[in-house]
């Protein structure tokens, strides 16, 4: 019994620690104090590393993950750690909402002198009434709250802040 309680307490401490880290990161973004360490990098390298980190979780969930790079995708100036964080948050969401035997597709392509990176999944999609709010902090649509209680509602807000700090934009397409 004691071991079980200690494991529960340890898991809760880890969850709260991650929540505190997320809140700190949002505060840094909101205050304009986010410091980017820009490097010239290839998006496909960052995507490959992030996908590899998720591979065990995706395989356990019975989800297929694919990456398509369109020809002519140029190198970009970005902070590799922060870009990985954006992908991590987007993939966490996609995994949470993709059914067994579903697919997550990442795609990068050139777009007006920049790179567009897409994360698509075969999940239930976003309800049109939820779409305008998904990047708001603490927002979780009804279906997200009903599923498994996972997530704090901060990941997409952090992703938006990081993308905008890079001079980019992030959006959602409900289907």
mmCIF file of C-alpha atoms in Angstrom:
data_model
loop_
_atom_site.group_PDB
_atom_site.id
_atom_site.type_symbol
_atom_site.label_atom_id
_atom_site.label_comp_id
_atom_site.label_asym_id
_atom_site.label_seq_id
_atom_site.Cartn_x
_atom_site.Cartn_y
_atom_site.Cartn_z
ATOM 1 C CA UNK A 1 0.000 0.000 0.000
ATOM 2 C CA UNK A 2 2.787 2.385 0.915
ATOM 3 C CA UNK A 3 4.577 1.755 -2.407
ATOM 4 C CA UNK A 4 1.351 2.392 -4.317
ATOM 5 C CA UNK A 5 0.750 5.681 -2.477
ATOM 6 C CA UNK A 6 4.333 6.786 -3.045
ATOM 7 C CA UNK A 7 4.001 6.045 -6.770
ATOM 8 C CA UNK A 8 0.790 8.086 -6.899
ATOM 9 C CA UNK A 9 2.374 11.001 -5.040
ATOM 10 C CA UNK A 10 5.436 10.847 -7.294
ATOM 11 C CA UNK A 11 3.279 10.934 -10.439
ATOM 12 C CA UNK A 12 1.311 13.914 -9.096
ATOM 13 C CA UNK A 13 4.511 15.774 -8.198
ATOM 14 C CA UNK A 14 5.809 15.196 -11.720
ATOM 15 C CA UNK A 15 2.508 16.408 -13.232
ATOM 16 C CA UNK A 16 2.510 19.544 -11.053
ATOM 17 C CA UNK A 17 6.163 20.204 -11.886
ATOM 18 C CA UNK A 18 5.347 20.081 -15.605
ATOM 19 C CA UNK A 19 2.393 22.430 -15.044
ATOM 20 C CA UNK A 20 4.648 24.898 -13.208
ATOM 21 C CA UNK A 21 7.181 24.712 -16.059
ATOM 22 C CA UNK A 22 4.395 25.397 -18.584
ATOM 23 C CA UNK A 23 3.110 28.363 -16.571
ATOM 24 C CA UNK A 24 6.641 29.752 -16.290
ATOM 25 C CA UNK A 25 7.137 29.395 -20.047
ATOM 26 C CA UNK A 26 3.829 31.186 -20.737
ATOM 27 C CA UNK A 27 4.830 33.998 -18.369
ATOM 28 C CA UNK A 28 8.146 34.325 -20.206
ATOM 29 C CA UNK A 29 6.333 34.458 -23.556
ATOM 30 C CA UNK A 30 3.730 36.966 -22.324
ATOM 31 C CA UNK A 31 6.337 39.279 -20.819
ATOM 32 C CA UNK A 32 8.355 39.358 -24.041
ATOM 33 C CA UNK A 33 11.302 37.770 -22.224
ATOM 34 C CA UNK A 34 11.424 34.640 -24.388
ATOM 35 C CA UNK A 35 14.940 34.508 -25.792
ATOM 36 C CA UNK A 36 15.359 32.565 -28.990
ATOM 37 C CA UNK A 37 18.692 31.020 -29.943
ATOM 38 C CA UNK A 38 18.340 31.184 -33.681
ATOM 39 C CA UNK A 39 20.267 28.802 -35.897
ATOM 40 C CA UNK A 40 20.055 27.907 -39.531
ATOM 41 C CA UNK A 41 18.426 24.511 -39.527
ATOM 42 C CA UNK A 42 16.533 22.065 -41.633
ATOM 43 C CA UNK A 43 12.970 21.529 -40.458
ATOM 44 C CA UNK A 44 13.119 17.870 -41.451
ATOM 45 C CA UNK A 45 15.928 17.266 -38.929
ATOM 46 C CA UNK A 46 13.882 18.718 -36.065
ATOM 47 C CA UNK A 47 10.790 16.787 -37.185
ATOM 48 C CA UNK A 48 12.749 13.519 -37.427
ATOM 49 C CA UNK A 49 14.184 13.927 -33.912
ATOM 50 C CA UNK A 50 10.785 14.765 -32.433
ATOM 51 C CA UNK A 51 9.026 11.898 -34.219
ATOM 52 C CA UNK A 52 11.739 9.482 -33.023
ATOM 53 C CA UNK A 53 11.180 10.637 -29.439
ATOM 54 C CA UNK A 54 7.444 9.870 -29.790
ATOM 55 C CA UNK A 55 7.820 6.567 -31.607
ATOM 56 C CA UNK A 56 7.447 4.312 -28.506
ATOM 57 C CA UNK A 57 4.342 6.205 -27.336
ATOM 58 C CA UNK A 58 2.808 6.126 -30.830
ATOM 59 C CA UNK A 59 3.513 2.409 -31.221
ATOM 60 C CA UNK A 60 1.950 1.650 -27.822
ATOM 61 C CA UNK A 61 -1.147 3.594 -28.894
ATOM 62 C CA UNK A 62 -1.331 1.678 -32.193
ATOM 63 C CA UNK A 63 -1.046 4.901 -34.212
ATOM 64 C CA UNK A 64 0.788 5.299 -37.511
ATOM 65 C CA UNK A 65 2.975 8.381 -37.912
ATOM 66 C CA UNK A 66 4.267 9.644 -41.244
ATOM 67 C CA UNK A 67 6.346 12.592 -42.401
ATOM 68 C CA UNK A 68 6.230 14.084 -45.885
ATOM 69 C CA UNK A 69 8.700 16.722 -46.974
ATOM 70 C CA UNK A 70 7.870 18.582 -50.137
ATOM 71 C CA UNK A 71 10.791 19.323 -52.475
ATOM 72 C CA UNK A 72 12.376 22.733 -52.167
ATOM 73 C CA UNK A 73 11.789 23.166 -48.423
ATOM 74 C CA UNK A 74 14.458 25.726 -47.507
ATOM 75 C CA UNK A 75 16.514 25.872 -44.310
ATOM 76 C CA UNK A 76 15.111 28.320 -41.757
ATOM 77 C CA UNK A 77 16.328 30.499 -38.919
ATOM 78 C CA UNK A 78 14.799 29.071 -35.751
ATOM 79 C CA UNK A 79 15.499 27.995 -32.212
ATOM 80 C CA UNK A 80 15.703 24.183 -32.493
ATOM 81 C CA UNK A 81 14.700 23.596 -28.853
ATOM 82 C CA UNK A 82 11.642 25.863 -29.141
ATOM 83 C CA UNK A 83 10.636 24.429 -32.511
ATOM 84 C CA UNK A 84 10.855 20.959 -30.974
ATOM 85 C CA UNK A 85 8.633 22.177 -28.135
ATOM 86 C CA UNK A 86 5.994 23.328 -30.621
ATOM 87 C CA UNK A 87 6.085 19.956 -32.386
ATOM 88 C CA UNK A 88 6.000 18.133 -29.050
ATOM 89 C CA UNK A 89 2.855 20.014 -27.993
ATOM 90 C CA UNK A 90 1.154 19.476 -31.355
ATOM 91 C CA UNK A 91 2.032 15.767 -31.416
ATOM 92 C CA UNK A 92 0.841 15.273 -27.839
ATOM 93 C CA UNK A 93 -2.518 16.719 -28.862
ATOM 94 C CA UNK A 94 -2.656 14.633 -32.028
ATOM 95 C CA UNK A 95 -1.846 11.426 -30.150
ATOM 96 C CA UNK A 96 -4.474 12.188 -27.522
ATOM 97 C CA UNK A 97 -7.167 12.575 -30.186
ATOM 98 C CA UNK A 98 -6.173 9.899 -32.710
ATOM 99 C CA UNK A 99 -7.878 6.502 -32.388
ATOM 100 C CA UNK A 100 -6.065 3.173 -32.485
ATOM 101 C CA UNK A 101 -4.972 2.345 -36.028
ATOM 102 C CA UNK A 102 -5.287 6.051 -36.843
ATOM 103 C CA UNK A 103 -2.661 8.161 -38.575
ATOM 104 C CA UNK A 104 -0.754 11.329 -37.771
ATOM 105 C CA UNK A 105 0.786 13.039 -40.779
ATOM 106 C CA UNK A 106 3.445 15.733 -40.521
ATOM 107 C CA UNK A 107 4.204 17.686 -43.666
ATOM 108 C CA UNK A 108 6.663 20.476 -44.422
ATOM 109 C CA UNK A 109 6.589 22.541 -47.575
ATOM 110 C CA UNK A 110 7.923 25.830 -48.887
ATOM 111 C CA UNK A 111 5.508 28.739 -48.455
ATOM 112 C CA UNK A 112 6.328 32.266 -49.632
ATOM 113 C CA UNK A 113 9.971 32.255 -48.569
ATOM 114 C CA UNK A 114 9.176 30.391 -45.351
ATOM 115 C CA UNK A 115 8.265 26.852 -44.370
ATOM 116 C CA UNK A 116 4.781 25.640 -43.548
ATOM 117 C CA UNK A 117 4.699 22.716 -41.165
ATOM 118 C CA UNK A 118 1.417 20.828 -40.776
ATOM 119 C CA UNK A 119 0.358 18.248 -38.218
ATOM 120 C CA UNK A 120 -2.768 16.355 -39.287
ATOM 121 C CA UNK A 121 -4.472 13.472 -37.543
ATOM 122 C CA UNK A 122 -7.320 11.105 -38.273
ATOM 123 C CA UNK A 123 -9.049 11.885 -34.981
ATOM 124 C CA UNK A 124 -12.511 13.272 -34.414
ATOM 125 C CA UNK A 125 -11.538 16.802 -35.441
ATOM 126 C CA UNK A 126 -12.253 20.088 -33.729
ATOM 127 C CA UNK A 127 -15.825 21.272 -33.392
ATOM 128 C CA UNK A 128 -16.288 24.526 -35.344
ATOM 129 C CA UNK A 129 -17.429 26.294 -32.164
ATOM 130 C CA UNK A 130 -14.169 25.273 -30.407
ATOM 131 C CA UNK A 131 -11.793 26.265 -33.225
ATOM 132 C CA UNK A 132 -11.463 29.982 -32.319
ATOM 133 C CA UNK A 133 -10.444 29.121 -28.749
ATOM 134 C CA UNK A 134 -8.037 26.171 -28.993
ATOM 135 C CA UNK A 135 -4.942 28.389 -28.661
ATOM 136 C CA UNK A 136 -6.303 30.147 -25.562
ATOM 137 C CA UNK A 137 -4.685 29.081 -22.324
ATOM 138 C CA UNK A 138 -6.623 26.566 -20.231
ATOM 139 C CA UNK A 139 -9.170 26.047 -23.006
ATOM 140 C CA UNK A 140 -10.246 22.454 -23.447
ATOM 141 C CA UNK A 141 -13.270 21.604 -25.556
ATOM 142 C CA UNK A 142 -15.943 19.364 -24.055
ATOM 143 C CA UNK A 143 -14.656 16.273 -25.842
ATOM 144 C CA UNK A 144 -11.118 16.859 -24.531
ATOM 145 C CA UNK A 145 -12.377 17.173 -20.940
ATOM 146 C CA UNK A 146 -14.489 14.057 -21.287
ATOM 147 C CA UNK A 147 -11.729 11.806 -22.682
ATOM 148 C CA UNK A 148 -9.078 11.195 -20.104
ATOM 149 C CA UNK A 149 -8.439 14.373 -18.154
ATOM 150 C CA UNK A 150 -4.973 14.613 -19.725
ATOM 151 C CA UNK A 151 -3.492 17.954 -20.565
ATOM 152 C CA UNK A 152 -3.696 21.299 -18.834
ATOM 153 C CA UNK A 153 -4.943 23.374 -21.731
ATOM 154 C CA UNK A 154 -1.590 25.195 -21.976
ATOM 155 C CA UNK A 155 0.239 23.315 -24.733
ATOM 156 C CA UNK A 156 -1.370 25.044 -27.702
ATOM 157 C CA UNK A 157 -1.075 28.473 -26.048
ATOM 158 C CA UNK A 158 2.652 27.825 -25.598
ATOM 159 C CA UNK A 159 2.942 26.619 -29.204
ATOM 160 C CA UNK A 160 1.271 29.811 -30.436
ATOM 161 C CA UNK A 161 3.588 32.000 -28.352
ATOM 162 C CA UNK A 162 6.705 30.278 -29.639
ATOM 163 C CA UNK A 163 5.584 30.351 -33.280
ATOM 164 C CA UNK A 164 4.700 34.047 -33.023
ATOM 165 C CA UNK A 165 8.046 34.802 -31.324
ATOM 166 C CA UNK A 166 9.653 33.365 -34.475
ATOM 167 C CA UNK A 167 7.567 35.737 -36.612
ATOM 168 C CA UNK A 168 5.278 32.946 -37.784
ATOM 169 C CA UNK A 169 1.637 32.177 -37.371
ATOM 170 C CA UNK A 170 -0.257 29.102 -36.250
ATOM 171 C CA UNK A 171 -3.824 28.129 -37.030
ATOM 172 C CA UNK A 172 -6.187 25.233 -36.960
ATOM 173 C CA UNK A 173 -8.380 23.736 -39.616
ATOM 174 C CA UNK A 174 -11.285 21.921 -37.967
ATOM 175 C CA UNK A 175 -11.384 18.978 -40.386
#
